[in-house]
XYZ file of C-alpha atoms in Angstrom:
92
model
C 5.841 9.701 -54.486
C 3.188 10.467 -56.600
C 2.029 14.311 -56.799
C -1.680 14.785 -57.256
C -3.467 18.066 -57.047
C -7.648 18.411 -57.913
C -8.478 21.792 -59.375
C -11.794 23.756 -59.262
C -12.522 27.317 -59.789
C -12.082 28.527 -56.244
C -10.385 25.349 -54.275
C -12.509 25.233 -51.440
C -15.590 22.993 -53.031
C -15.629 20.339 -55.637
C -11.950 20.231 -55.363
C -11.766 19.495 -51.940
C -14.061 16.938 -52.274
C -12.246 15.216 -55.294
C -9.258 15.535 -52.726
C -11.387 13.359 -50.342
C -12.383 10.694 -52.652
C -9.019 10.405 -54.315
C -7.226 10.010 -50.825
C -9.698 7.446 -49.809
C -9.178 5.438 -53.202
C -5.281 5.611 -53.034
C -5.459 4.756 -49.088
C -7.698 1.680 -50.010
C -5.269 0.742 -52.856
C -2.270 0.932 -50.488
C -0.576 4.005 -53.183
C 1.604 6.477 -51.430
C 0.473 9.983 -52.874
C 0.588 13.648 -51.984
C -2.569 14.624 -52.784
C -3.677 18.728 -52.578
C -6.750 20.969 -53.536
C -6.052 24.096 -55.353
C -7.882 26.695 -57.588
C -7.466 27.133 -61.121
C -5.685 30.448 -60.762
C -3.266 29.782 -58.519
C -1.955 26.036 -59.403
C 1.448 25.252 -60.901
C 0.316 22.373 -63.105
C 3.685 21.292 -64.024
C 4.512 20.708 -60.130
C 2.152 17.642 -60.276
C 2.340 14.227 -61.754
C -1.658 13.802 -62.180
C -4.586 16.813 -62.320
C -7.868 15.756 -61.337
C -10.403 18.339 -62.285
C -13.595 18.983 -64.216
C -13.805 19.211 -67.916
C -14.822 22.858 -67.669
C -11.132 23.409 -66.385
C -9.007 20.694 -68.146
C -8.880 22.480 -70.989
C -7.328 25.560 -69.376
C -4.391 23.022 -68.168
C -4.117 20.835 -71.250
C -0.511 22.641 -71.795
C 0.733 20.923 -68.398
C 3.300 18.119 -68.392
C 1.027 16.330 -65.738
C -1.440 13.819 -66.764
C -5.303 15.023 -66.485
C -7.829 12.854 -65.288
C -11.307 14.802 -66.344
C -14.252 14.275 -64.066
C -17.770 15.130 -65.042
C -19.532 13.441 -62.139
C -17.426 14.044 -58.841
C -20.344 11.547 -56.926
C -18.946 8.924 -59.442
C -16.502 7.254 -56.956
C -15.918 4.265 -59.293
C -15.097 6.370 -62.267
C -12.584 8.333 -60.476
C -11.195 5.165 -59.105
C -10.750 3.634 -62.574
C -9.285 6.939 -64.342
C -7.282 7.387 -61.417
C -5.623 4.223 -61.117
C -5.163 3.754 -65.043
C -3.351 7.080 -65.255
C -1.145 5.884 -62.141
C -0.594 2.821 -63.817
C 0.533 4.616 -67.274
C 2.853 7.114 -65.128
C 5.812 5.125 -65.876
């Protein structure tokens, strides 16, 4: 199963919203994945296949072995969908 984490500064605002949107996209596409939300200071990025975060935090996570999906406009669900599905496609 694919392991995904959404990351923001505190782990209670934008990461929860990105987690909800990501789970909705995955459910609609019939893709099984474990999606969690976390804050930047406590996330262990190498424990996940995909990290979804804003550009503000992406640079801090760039040394991770996980694929990073950068989101600048969290309300742009079509962009998130395209980036997430493309990243999942390229996992193998």
